[in-house]
mmCIF file of C-alpha atoms and ligand atoms in Angstrom:
data_model
loop_
_atom_site.group_PDB
_atom_site.id
_atom_site.type_symbol
_atom_site.label_atom_id
_atom_site.label_comp_id
_atom_site.label_asym_id
_atom_site.label_seq_id
_atom_site.Cartn_x
_atom_site.Cartn_y
_atom_site.Cartn_z
ATOM 1 C CA MET A 1 128.357 126.364 88.457
ATOM 2 C CA ASP A 2 128.663 122.988 89.486
ATOM 3 C CA ASP A 3 127.477 121.300 92.717
ATOM 4 C CA ARG A 4 130.335 121.473 94.626
ATOM 5 C CA GLN A 5 130.629 125.240 93.715
ATOM 6 C CA ARG A 6 127.071 125.915 94.663
ATOM 7 C CA TYR A 7 127.065 124.155 98.207
ATOM 8 C CA ASP A 8 130.456 125.834 98.987
ATOM 9 C CA ARG A 9 129.237 129.057 97.871
ATOM 10 C CA ALA A 10 125.813 128.585 99.775
ATOM 11 C CA THR A 11 127.780 127.664 103.250
ATOM 12 C CA ALA A 12 131.032 129.840 102.816
ATOM 13 C CA HIS A 13 129.746 131.470 105.998
ATOM 14 C CA LEU A 14 129.567 128.537 108.012
ATOM 15 C CA ASP A 15 132.023 126.309 109.627
ATOM 16 C CA PRO A 16 131.640 122.407 109.414
ATOM 17 C CA PRO A 17 130.695 119.769 110.497
ATOM 18 C CA PHE A 18 127.177 120.535 109.299
ATOM 19 C CA ALA A 19 124.323 119.058 107.327
ATOM 20 C CA VAL A 20 122.493 120.651 104.407
ATOM 21 C CA LEU A 21 119.346 119.661 102.413
ATOM 22 C CA ASP A 22 119.474 120.655 98.635
ATOM 23 C CA LEU A 23 115.830 121.521 98.265
ATOM 24 C CA ALA A 24 115.856 121.332 94.151
ATOM 25 C CA ALA A 25 117.322 117.714 94.662
ATOM 26 C CA LEU A 26 114.525 116.907 97.383
ATOM 27 C CA ARG A 27 111.761 118.403 95.195
ATOM 28 C CA ALA A 28 112.835 116.376 91.988
ATOM 29 C CA ASN A 29 112.791 113.354 94.022
ATOM 30 C CA ALA A 30 109.687 113.766 95.566
ATOM 31 C CA ALA A 31 108.102 114.382 92.023
ATOM 32 C CA ASP A 32 109.524 111.190 90.947
ATOM 33 C CA MET A 33 108.270 109.417 93.633
ATOM 34 C CA ALA A 34 104.807 110.396 93.063
ATOM 35 C CA ARG A 35 105.409 109.548 89.633
ATOM 36 C CA ARG A 36 106.007 106.082 90.483
ATOM 37 C CA ALA A 37 103.253 105.600 92.632
ATOM 38 C CA ARG A 38 100.749 106.771 90.033
ATOM 39 C CA GLY A 39 98.279 108.450 92.382
ATOM 40 C CA LYS A 40 98.382 105.811 95.117
ATOM 41 C CA PRO A 41 99.286 107.999 98.272
ATOM 42 C CA ILE A 42 102.867 107.718 99.464
ATOM 43 C CA ARG A 43 102.821 107.482 103.450
ATOM 44 C CA VAL A 44 106.001 109.178 104.360
ATOM 45 C CA ALA A 45 108.563 106.906 106.413
ATOM 46 C CA SER A 46 109.611 109.186 109.047
ATOM 47 C CA LYS A 47 112.633 107.327 110.182
ATOM 48 C CA SER A 48 114.171 108.360 106.710
ATOM 49 C CA ILE A 49 113.746 112.212 107.065
ATOM 50 C CA ARG A 50 113.801 112.647 111.011
ATOM 51 C CA SER A 51 113.148 116.329 110.799
ATOM 52 C CA ARG A 52 109.739 117.521 111.733
ATOM 53 C CA ALA A 53 110.132 120.641 109.449
ATOM 54 C CA VAL A 54 110.800 118.535 106.301
ATOM 55 C CA LEU A 55 108.105 116.145 107.016
ATOM 56 C CA GLU A 56 105.772 119.060 106.720
ATOM 57 C CA ARG A 57 107.373 120.112 103.652
ATOM 58 C CA VAL A 58 106.986 116.874 101.980
ATOM 59 C CA LEU A 59 103.527 116.448 103.169
ATOM 60 C CA ALA A 60 102.751 119.485 101.439
ATOM 61 C CA MET A 61 103.876 118.087 98.170
ATOM 62 C CA ASP A 62 101.489 116.294 95.753
ATOM 63 C CA GLY A 63 101.116 112.246 96.331
ATOM 64 C CA PHE A 64 102.223 112.411 99.783
ATOM 65 C CA SER A 65 99.573 111.706 102.873
ATOM 66 C CA GLY A 66 100.321 110.391 106.282
ATOM 67 C CA ILE A 67 103.000 109.190 108.258
ATOM 68 C CA MET A 68 104.902 106.153 109.061
ATOM 69 C CA ALA A 69 106.540 106.781 112.331
ATOM 70 C CA PHE A 70 109.229 104.183 113.939
ATOM 71 C CA THR A 71 108.201 104.566 117.676
ATOM 72 C CA LEU A 72 105.219 105.840 119.957
ATOM 73 C CA PRO A 73 106.511 108.606 121.667
ATOM 74 C CA GLU A 74 107.816 109.867 118.332
ATOM 75 C CA ALA A 75 104.313 109.374 116.897
ATOM 76 C CA LEU A 76 102.833 110.953 120.227
ATOM 77 C CA TRP A 77 104.910 114.036 119.780
ATOM 78 C CA LEU A 78 104.256 114.718 115.947
ATOM 79 C CA VAL A 79 100.550 114.702 116.964
ATOM 80 C CA SER A 80 100.858 117.145 119.461
ATOM 81 C CA THR A 81 102.540 119.536 117.344
ATOM 82 C CA GLY A 82 99.430 119.145 114.765
ATOM 83 C CA LEU A 83 100.471 116.365 112.491
ATOM 84 C CA ARG A 84 97.807 113.838 111.300
ATOM 85 C CA ASP A 85 97.452 110.224 110.513
ATOM 86 C CA VAL A 86 100.639 108.544 112.128
ATOM 87 C CA LEU A 87 101.212 104.911 111.617
ATOM 88 C CA VAL A 88 103.977 103.212 114.287
ATOM 89 C CA ALA A 89 105.292 100.783 111.726
ATOM 90 C CA TYR A 90 106.976 98.519 114.589
ATOM 91 C CA PRO A 91 105.398 97.035 117.396
ATOM 92 C CA THR A 92 105.566 99.027 120.788
ATOM 93 C CA ALA A 93 106.126 97.709 124.493
ATOM 94 C CA ASP A 94 106.461 101.080 125.801
ATOM 95 C CA ARG A 95 103.792 101.176 128.819
ATOM 96 C CA ALA A 96 103.769 105.036 129.537
ATOM 97 C CA ALA A 97 103.651 105.859 125.733
ATOM 98 C CA LEU A 98 100.420 103.464 125.343
ATOM 99 C CA ALA A 99 98.983 104.728 128.345
ATOM 100 C CA ALA A 100 99.281 108.643 127.169
ATOM 101 C CA LEU A 101 97.752 107.074 123.707
ATOM 102 C CA ALA A 102 94.779 105.697 125.203
ATOM 103 C CA ALA A 103 94.446 109.023 127.333
ATOM 104 C CA ASP A 104 94.315 111.414 124.639
ATOM 105 C CA ARG A 105 91.309 111.354 122.277
ATOM 106 C CA ARG A 106 93.250 113.420 119.354
ATOM 107 C CA ALA A 107 96.138 110.886 119.696
ATOM 108 C CA ALA A 108 93.874 107.733 119.775
ATOM 109 C CA GLN A 109 92.318 109.231 116.442
ATOM 110 C CA GLU A 110 95.625 109.701 114.712
ATOM 111 C CA ILE A 111 97.714 107.173 115.480
ATOM 112 C CA THR A 112 97.572 103.553 114.550
ATOM 113 C CA VAL A 113 99.886 100.963 116.439
ATOM 114 C CA MET A 114 101.417 97.860 115.199
ATOM 115 C CA VAL A 115 100.521 94.110 116.194
ATOM 116 C CA ASP A 116 101.509 90.670 115.025
ATOM 117 C CA ARG A 117 100.343 88.534 117.785
ATOM 118 C CA SER A 118 97.885 88.421 120.672
ATOM 119 C CA GLU A 119 100.651 88.983 123.173
ATOM 120 C CA HIS A 120 100.761 92.483 121.746
ATOM 121 C CA LEU A 121 97.209 93.096 122.676
ATOM 122 C CA ASP A 122 97.977 91.854 125.904
ATOM 123 C CA VAL A 123 100.869 94.128 126.472
ATOM 124 C CA ILE A 124 98.663 96.979 125.374
ATOM 125 C CA GLU A 125 95.288 96.066 127.711
ATOM 126 C CA SER A 126 97.934 95.846 130.742
ATOM 127 C CA ALA A 127 99.316 99.340 129.935
ATOM 128 C CA VAL A 128 96.129 100.983 129.439
ATOM 129 C CA SER A 129 94.315 99.354 132.426
ATOM 130 C CA GLN A 130 94.815 102.137 134.690
ATOM 131 C CA VAL A 131 93.768 105.021 132.522
ATOM 132 C CA ARG A 132 90.353 106.124 133.098
ATOM 133 C CA ASP A 133 88.079 107.032 130.282
ATOM 134 C CA ARG A 134 90.297 105.478 127.988
ATOM 135 C CA HIS A 135 89.898 105.803 123.909
ATOM 136 C CA GLU A 136 89.822 103.204 121.684
ATOM 137 C CA ILE A 137 93.396 102.112 120.019
ATOM 138 C CA ARG A 138 93.506 101.581 116.291
ATOM 139 C CA LEU A 139 95.695 98.476 115.293
ATOM 140 C CA CYS A 140 97.484 97.441 112.162
ATOM 141 C CA LEU A 141 98.210 94.109 111.625
ATOM 142 C CA ASP A 142 101.955 93.334 110.271
ATOM 143 C CA VAL A 143 102.160 90.694 107.825
ATOM 144 C CA ASP A 144 105.391 88.814 106.810
ATOM 145 C CA ALA A 145 106.060 89.805 102.882
ATOM 146 C CA GLY A 146 109.334 87.991 102.904
ATOM 147 C CA TYR A 147 110.169 85.554 100.289
ATOM 148 C CA VAL A 148 110.408 81.817 101.252
ATOM 149 C CA ALA A 149 111.833 79.435 98.663
ATOM 150 C CA PHE A 150 113.086 75.680 98.454
ATOM 151 C CA GLY A 151 110.807 74.424 100.877
ATOM 152 C CA GLY A 152 111.605 77.070 103.716
ATOM 153 C CA ARG A 153 115.547 76.823 102.998
ATOM 154 C CA PHE A 154 115.837 80.011 101.390
ATOM 155 C CA ARG A 155 114.546 83.116 102.836
ATOM 156 C CA ALA A 156 114.812 86.905 101.701
ATOM 157 C CA GLY A 157 113.280 89.858 103.665
ATOM 158 C CA ALA A 158 113.207 91.174 107.236
ATOM 159 C CA LEU A 159 112.450 88.981 109.986
ATOM 160 C CA ARG A 160 109.115 90.501 111.342
ATOM 161 C CA SER A 161 106.033 89.292 112.006
ATOM 162 C CA PRO A 162 105.022 85.937 112.465
ATOM 163 C CA ILE A 163 101.859 86.153 110.352
ATOM 164 C CA ARG A 164 102.328 84.726 106.766
ATOM 165 C CA GLU A 165 99.013 83.445 105.573
ATOM 166 C CA ALA A 166 95.662 84.527 105.280
ATOM 167 C CA ASP A 167 93.974 81.978 108.039
ATOM 168 C CA GLN A 168 96.710 83.474 110.467
ATOM 169 C CA ALA A 169 95.664 86.868 109.594
ATOM 170 C CA ALA A 170 91.873 86.195 109.997
ATOM 171 C CA ASP A 171 92.457 84.527 113.078
ATOM 172 C CA LEU A 172 94.222 87.701 114.587
ATOM 173 C CA ALA A 173 91.590 89.963 113.160
ATOM 174 C CA THR A 174 88.765 87.912 114.517
ATOM 175 C CA GLU A 175 90.603 87.816 118.012
ATOM 176 C CA ILE A 176 91.181 91.947 117.642
ATOM 177 C CA ALA A 177 87.455 91.984 116.933
ATOM 178 C CA LYS A 178 86.412 90.037 120.245
ATOM 179 C CA ARG A 179 88.444 92.330 122.570
ATOM 180 C CA SER A 180 87.077 95.499 123.647
ATOM 181 C CA GLY A 181 89.290 98.692 123.353
ATOM 182 C CA PHE A 182 90.876 97.949 120.048
ATOM 183 C CA ARG A 183 90.031 98.734 116.105
ATOM 184 C CA LEU A 184 91.584 97.010 113.486
ATOM 185 C CA THR A 185 92.076 99.708 110.806
ATOM 186 C CA GLY A 186 94.790 98.433 108.606
ATOM 187 C CA VAL A 187 97.408 95.993 107.190
ATOM 188 C CA MET A 188 100.662 96.047 106.512
ATOM 189 C CA ALA A 189 103.043 93.888 104.677
ATOM 190 C CA TYR A 190 106.432 95.232 103.715
ATOM 191 C CA GLU A 191 108.883 93.440 101.132
ATOM 192 C CA ALA A 192 112.129 94.766 102.108
ATOM 193 C CA GLN A 193 113.676 92.299 99.789
ATOM 194 C CA ILE A 194 112.650 94.364 97.189
ATOM 195 C CA ALA A 195 111.952 97.715 98.536
ATOM 196 C CA GLY A 196 115.468 98.012 100.350
ATOM 197 C CA VAL A 197 117.496 95.486 97.996
ATOM 198 C CA GLY A 198 119.143 97.184 95.003
ATOM 199 C CA ASP A 199 119.034 95.102 91.552
ATOM 200 C CA ALA A 200 121.772 96.569 90.299
ATOM 201 C CA PRO A 201 124.642 96.258 92.951
ATOM 202 C CA ALA A 202 127.959 97.651 91.674
ATOM 203 C CA GLY A 203 130.807 95.366 91.283
ATOM 204 C CA HIS A 204 128.575 92.250 92.238
ATOM 205 C CA PRO A 205 128.159 90.701 88.733
ATOM 206 C CA LEU A 206 127.259 87.114 90.308
ATOM 207 C CA LEU A 207 124.923 88.470 92.817
ATOM 208 C CA THR A 208 122.976 90.320 90.343
ATOM 209 C CA PRO A 209 120.969 87.821 88.398
ATOM 210 C CA ALA A 210 120.167 86.190 91.536
ATOM 211 C CA ILE A 211 118.794 89.435 93.234
ATOM 212 C CA ARG A 212 116.592 89.603 90.086
ATOM 213 C CA TRP A 213 115.394 86.376 89.998
ATOM 214 C CA MET A 214 114.594 86.308 93.778
ATOM 215 C CA GLN A 215 112.520 89.810 93.231
ATOM 216 C CA ALA A 216 110.812 88.796 90.178
ATOM 217 C CA ARG A 217 109.521 85.555 92.090
ATOM 218 C CA SER A 218 108.739 87.266 94.933
ATOM 219 C CA ARG A 219 106.604 90.088 93.343
ATOM 220 C CA ARG A 220 104.822 87.347 91.546
ATOM 221 C CA GLU A 221 103.992 85.839 95.082
ATOM 222 C CA LEU A 222 102.999 88.349 97.008
ATOM 223 C CA ILE A 223 100.448 89.495 94.400
ATOM 224 C CA MET A 224 98.438 86.571 95.419
ATOM 225 C CA ARG A 225 99.568 86.094 98.842
ATOM 226 C CA ARG A 226 98.938 90.007 99.831
ATOM 227 C CA GLY A 227 95.854 89.730 97.907
ATOM 228 C CA ARG A 228 94.460 86.292 100.100
ATOM 229 C CA ILE A 229 95.294 87.804 103.091
ATOM 230 C CA VAL A 230 93.735 91.325 102.791
ATOM 231 C CA GLN A 231 90.329 89.782 101.572
ATOM 232 C CA ALA A 232 90.332 87.349 104.533
ATOM 233 C CA VAL A 233 90.821 90.049 106.899
ATOM 234 C CA ARG A 234 88.282 92.285 104.978
ATOM 235 C CA GLN A 235 85.621 89.496 105.868
ATOM 236 C CA VAL A 236 86.303 89.959 109.290
ATOM 237 C CA THR A 237 86.626 93.622 109.325
ATOM 238 C CA ASP A 238 86.233 97.033 107.333
ATOM 239 C CA LEU A 239 90.068 98.332 106.622
ATOM 240 C CA GLU A 240 90.736 101.624 106.118
ATOM 241 C CA PHE A 241 94.048 100.940 104.432
ATOM 242 C CA VAL A 242 96.591 98.634 103.208
ATOM 243 C CA ASN A 243 100.284 99.689 103.415
ATOM 244 C CA ALA A 244 103.255 97.987 101.527
ATOM 245 C CA GLY A 245 106.380 98.732 99.785
ATOM 246 C CA GLY A 246 109.227 101.096 100.299
ATOM 247 C CA THR A 247 111.348 103.568 97.858
ATOM 248 C CA GLY A 248 112.726 100.565 95.974
ATOM 249 C CA SER A 249 109.379 99.041 94.855
ATOM 250 C CA ILE A 250 106.973 101.661 94.637
ATOM 251 C CA GLU A 251 105.941 100.698 90.848
ATOM 252 C CA SER A 252 105.436 96.917 91.693
ATOM 253 C CA THR A 253 103.805 97.598 95.074
ATOM 254 C CA ILE A 254 101.368 99.985 93.954
ATOM 255 C CA ARG A 255 99.949 97.866 90.769
ATOM 256 C CA GLU A 256 98.774 95.420 93.583
ATOM 257 C CA LYS A 257 95.146 95.845 93.594
ATOM 258 C CA ALA A 258 94.863 94.857 97.299
ATOM 259 C CA VAL A 259 97.364 97.833 98.349
ATOM 260 C CA THR A 260 96.169 101.031 99.015
ATOM 261 C CA GLU A 261 98.980 103.352 99.840
ATOM 262 C CA VAL A 262 102.959 102.768 99.676
ATOM 263 C CA ALA A 263 105.220 103.586 102.238
ATOM 264 C CA ALA A 264 108.778 105.648 101.318
ATOM 265 C CA GLY A 265 111.072 108.053 102.649
ATOM 266 C CA SER A 266 114.613 107.293 101.768
ATOM 267 C CA GLY A 267 113.945 108.209 98.089
ATOM 268 C CA LEU A 268 113.712 111.587 99.307
ATOM 269 C CA PHE A 269 117.084 112.208 100.531
ATOM 270 C CA HIS A 270 118.452 109.624 98.132
ATOM 271 C CA PRO A 271 121.131 108.514 100.311
ATOM 272 C CA ARG A 272 124.120 105.954 98.844
ATOM 273 C CA LEU A 273 122.538 102.809 98.982
ATOM 274 C CA PHE A 274 119.552 103.878 96.541
ATOM 275 C CA ASP A 275 122.159 104.205 93.872
ATOM 276 C CA PHE A 276 121.749 100.839 93.183
ATOM 277 C CA TYR A 277 118.129 99.993 91.467
ATOM 278 C CA ARG A 278 117.539 99.746 87.582
ATOM 279 C CA GLY A 279 114.197 101.397 88.143
ATOM 280 C CA PHE A 280 114.823 104.775 89.150
ATOM 281 C CA THR A 281 117.432 107.409 89.648
ATOM 282 C CA GLY A 282 117.569 110.271 92.291
ATOM 283 C CA HIS A 283 119.407 113.316 93.262
ATOM 284 C CA PRO A 284 121.429 113.026 96.473
ATOM 285 C CA ALA A 285 119.768 115.873 98.551
ATOM 286 C CA ALA A 286 120.857 115.258 102.051
ATOM 287 C CA LEU A 287 124.713 115.949 102.614
ATOM 288 C CA PHE A 288 127.086 116.624 105.186
ATOM 289 C CA ALA A 289 130.278 118.949 105.229
ATOM 290 C CA LEU A 290 133.354 117.909 107.366
ATOM 291 C CA PRO A 291 136.286 120.484 107.524
ATOM 292 C CA VAL A 292 139.843 119.231 106.082
ATOM 293 C CA VAL A 293 142.168 119.563 109.361
ATOM 294 C CA ARG A 294 145.321 117.864 108.563
ATOM 295 C CA ARG A 295 147.552 117.199 105.378
ATOM 296 C CA PRO A 296 149.547 114.244 106.555
ATOM 297 C CA ALA A 297 151.288 113.635 103.409
ATOM 298 C CA ASN A 298 151.116 113.891 99.783
ATOM 299 C CA GLY A 299 147.725 112.832 98.414
ATOM 300 C CA VAL A 300 146.044 112.458 101.848
ATOM 301 C CA VAL A 301 143.867 114.796 103.873
ATOM 302 C CA THR A 302 142.277 114.232 107.196
ATOM 303 C CA VAL A 303 138.648 115.530 107.802
ATOM 304 C CA LEU A 304 137.471 116.081 111.456
ATOM 305 C CA GLY A 305 134.796 113.349 112.649
ATOM 306 C CA GLY A 306 133.141 111.080 109.914
ATOM 307 C CA GLY A 307 132.333 107.760 111.308
ATOM 308 C CA TYR A 308 128.596 108.204 110.703
ATOM 309 C CA VAL A 309 128.104 104.395 110.065
ATOM 310 C CA ALA A 310 124.522 103.292 109.054
ATOM 311 C CA SER A 311 122.796 100.651 110.659
ATOM 312 C CA GLY A 312 122.197 97.114 109.096
ATOM 313 C CA SER A 313 124.603 94.251 108.340
ATOM 314 C CA PRO A 314 127.975 95.781 108.623
ATOM 315 C CA GLY A 315 130.316 96.328 105.775
ATOM 316 C CA PRO A 316 131.691 98.999 103.734
ATOM 317 C CA ASP A 317 128.402 99.685 102.234
ATOM 318 C CA ARG A 318 127.415 101.185 105.644
ATOM 319 C CA LEU A 319 130.163 103.662 105.396
ATOM 320 C CA PRO A 320 129.252 107.346 104.457
ATOM 321 C CA GLN A 321 130.506 108.250 100.858
ATOM 322 C CA PRO A 322 133.126 110.797 100.176
ATOM 323 C CA TYR A 323 131.200 112.734 97.415
ATOM 324 C CA LEU A 324 132.575 116.088 96.363
ATOM 325 C CA PRO A 325 135.189 116.527 95.239
ATOM 326 C CA ALA A 326 134.998 113.184 93.542
ATOM 327 C CA GLY A 327 137.816 110.831 93.553
ATOM 328 C CA LEU A 328 138.524 110.300 97.489
ATOM 329 C CA ARG A 329 138.692 107.039 99.131
ATOM 330 C CA TYR A 330 138.918 105.911 102.779
ATOM 331 C CA ALA A 331 142.261 104.655 103.909
ATOM 332 C CA PRO A 332 141.642 100.957 104.267
ATOM 333 C CA ASP A 333 143.034 100.549 107.802
ATOM 334 C CA GLU A 334 140.780 103.185 109.240
ATOM 335 C CA GLY A 335 137.704 103.746 107.308
ATOM 336 C CA ALA A 336 135.315 106.521 108.608
ATOM 337 C CA GLY A 337 136.893 107.538 111.885
ATOM 338 C CA GLU A 338 135.319 108.111 115.298
ATOM 339 C CA VAL A 339 136.929 111.852 115.439
ATOM 340 C CA GLN A 340 139.145 112.065 112.382
ATOM 341 C CA THR A 341 139.101 110.518 108.930
ATOM 342 C CA PRO A 342 141.781 110.301 106.358
ATOM 343 C CA LEU A 343 140.902 110.470 102.923
ATOM 344 C CA LEU A 344 143.284 109.462 100.155
ATOM 345 C CA GLY A 345 142.906 110.155 96.318
ATOM 346 C CA GLN A 346 144.299 112.794 93.660
ATOM 347 C CA ALA A 347 141.575 115.215 94.882
ATOM 348 C CA ALA A 348 143.212 115.765 98.211
ATOM 349 C CA GLU A 349 145.986 117.301 96.434
ATOM 350 C CA ASP A 350 144.143 120.530 95.801
ATOM 351 C CA LEU A 351 142.380 120.575 99.224
ATOM 352 C CA ARG A 352 143.645 123.015 101.974
ATOM 353 C CA ILE A 353 143.183 123.090 105.601
ATOM 354 C CA GLY A 354 139.568 124.699 106.196
ATOM 355 C CA ASP A 355 138.185 123.501 102.915
ATOM 356 C CA ARG A 356 135.592 121.258 103.210
ATOM 357 C CA VAL A 357 134.670 117.686 101.874
ATOM 358 C CA TRP A 358 130.893 116.665 101.132
ATOM 359 C CA PHE A 359 129.624 113.243 102.053
ATOM 360 C CA ARG A 360 126.731 111.335 101.616
ATOM 361 C CA HIS A 361 125.173 109.137 104.458
ATOM 362 C CA ALA A 362 124.670 105.601 103.421
ATOM 363 C CA LYS A 363 121.045 105.553 104.395
ATOM 364 C CA ALA A 364 118.775 108.900 104.969
ATOM 365 C CA GLY A 365 117.311 109.706 108.208
ATOM 366 C CA GLU A 366 120.195 108.382 110.425
ATOM 367 C CA LEU A 367 122.171 111.415 109.329
ATOM 368 C CA CYS A 368 119.747 113.491 111.216
ATOM 369 C CA GLU A 369 120.790 111.906 114.661
ATOM 370 C CA ARG A 370 124.217 113.371 114.140
ATOM 371 C CA PHE A 371 123.260 117.163 113.438
ATOM 372 C CA THR A 372 120.793 119.564 115.100
ATOM 373 C CA GLY A 373 119.827 121.184 112.319
ATOM 374 C CA LEU A 374 119.461 120.857 108.357
ATOM 375 C CA HIS A 375 120.622 123.996 106.218
ATOM 376 C CA LEU A 376 118.133 124.346 103.458
ATOM 377 C CA ILE A 377 119.868 125.325 100.233
ATOM 378 C CA ASP A 378 117.978 126.771 97.138
ATOM 379 C CA GLY A 379 120.236 127.143 94.170
ATOM 380 C CA ASP A 380 123.498 128.686 95.751
ATOM 381 C CA GLU A 381 122.125 129.998 99.077
ATOM 382 C CA ILE A 382 120.699 128.874 102.513
ATOM 383 C CA VAL A 383 117.091 129.799 102.660
ATOM 384 C CA GLU A 384 116.529 128.255 105.863
ATOM 385 C CA GLU A 385 117.855 126.306 109.199
ATOM 386 C CA VAL A 386 115.483 123.671 110.366
ATOM 387 C CA PRO A 387 115.775 121.594 113.408
ATOM 388 C CA THR A 388 116.165 117.778 113.032
ATOM 389 C CA TYR A 389 114.466 115.514 115.704
ATOM 390 C CA ARG A 390 117.851 115.928 117.643
ATOM 391 C CA GLY A 391 117.681 119.635 117.437
ATOM 392 C CA GLU A 392 114.325 119.609 118.804
ATOM 393 C CA GLY A 393 115.908 117.478 121.773
ATOM 394 C CA HIS A 394 114.669 114.349 120.717
ATOM 395 C CA ALA A 395 116.342 111.019 120.371
ATOM 396 C CA PHE A 396 113.867 108.428 119.457
ATOM 397 C CA LEU A 397 115.788 105.643 118.557
HETATM 398 C C1 PLP B 401 107.466 99.031 107.449
HETATM 399 C C2 PLP B 401 108.403 99.780 106.322
HETATM 400 N N1 PLP B 401 107.946 100.095 105.251
HETATM 401 C C3 PLP B 401 108.651 101.178 104.518
HETATM 402 C C4 PLP B 401 110.051 101.076 104.464
HETATM 403 C C5 PLP B 401 110.771 101.982 103.396
HETATM 404 O O1 PLP B 401 111.019 103.017 104.022
HETATM 405 P P1 PLP B 401 112.038 103.694 103.063
HETATM 406 O O2 PLP B 401 111.495 103.984 101.631
HETATM 407 O O3 PLP B 401 112.283 105.367 103.824
HETATM 408 O O4 PLP B 401 113.394 103.088 102.593
HETATM 409 C C6 PLP B 401 110.555 100.527 105.675
HETATM 410 C C7 PLP B 401 111.994 100.882 105.946
HETATM 411 O O5 PLP B 401 112.659 99.797 106.481
HETATM 412 C C8 PLP B 401 109.712 100.074 106.570
HETATM 413 O O6 PLP B 401 110.428 99.423 107.735
#
């Protein structure tokens, strides 16, 4: 039985739209990520999962430890349900959430928030100032891991932290040590230009060598700079962890001595954007099904919904991929539509109204903002339905 037959059979009793997670694919992806990490723990990026039940399953697998959350309210909620060791990877200015963090002993023990300048410390101090019996806030220092060349005229990587050099990191660490109410516990330096940029992009023969050149240079530069930064901060304070990397960089990130753990999540669902890496392959695990509702002409079917466009710099690579049956493509004038999506191709000839088309999202967790649950498929049957964050009533971002 091929994958399409398996998915169709497992979900025959359901009316699309709905989303599924293929557990065999998830397990294989997780095992491969753990193999690539060679014993260094993988902190699961929750933004790329957005389902508590799935996070729990992943954390029970070998090689995974701790959560990288995307907002503080999310982290507070996860910890309130029993999850532990949550690093919030993006700075927060949420006063109520910061006050709740300082007021709750267990949350303050389990959650670490991100800072990259003293203004963040001011915001936190102001937010917690009214809390009586407040607990120490655990902090992680975010460091820019972007690649800069040609005297600053070329830059690759996410624009995140203003801290780039060891002395800047040590200065902020020293300031944190001087202020009361804070404890610096970690350093994070995420190399988006390697972890999130495929080095084998389809249809870009000229871009490919440029990407590979940039990534090779960046890897070399990071070994030195990240090492210096971590050493400088460790002279100011003991660190519990140094976090770096993402799905696309696991093997190079873990090779650095200074790095104690890698963050990754996308590889578990293996969305479309992660098809373009030389170093690893994965199994598409998270899919959504849309129903065929029209047949406007020969070689065209129209499915309901479909415009689940991924975040990032806009372009065709942000659209979901019509996956099964193979060979369907978007109508150039319409793309993935708000309420309906025409699909063209030979494969459309065999589809009837009520049939389903299976899609992959371009990114991982954003899919879960569209569905209240994920049907977990093992083999050719659904074994469970678990809620997404949205299904539990949460829309954090
Ligand atoms: C700080 C940080 N670490 C790691 C990652 C990589 O996550 P993933 O492997 O889920 O793509 C990201 C993604 O944006 C990130 O922002």
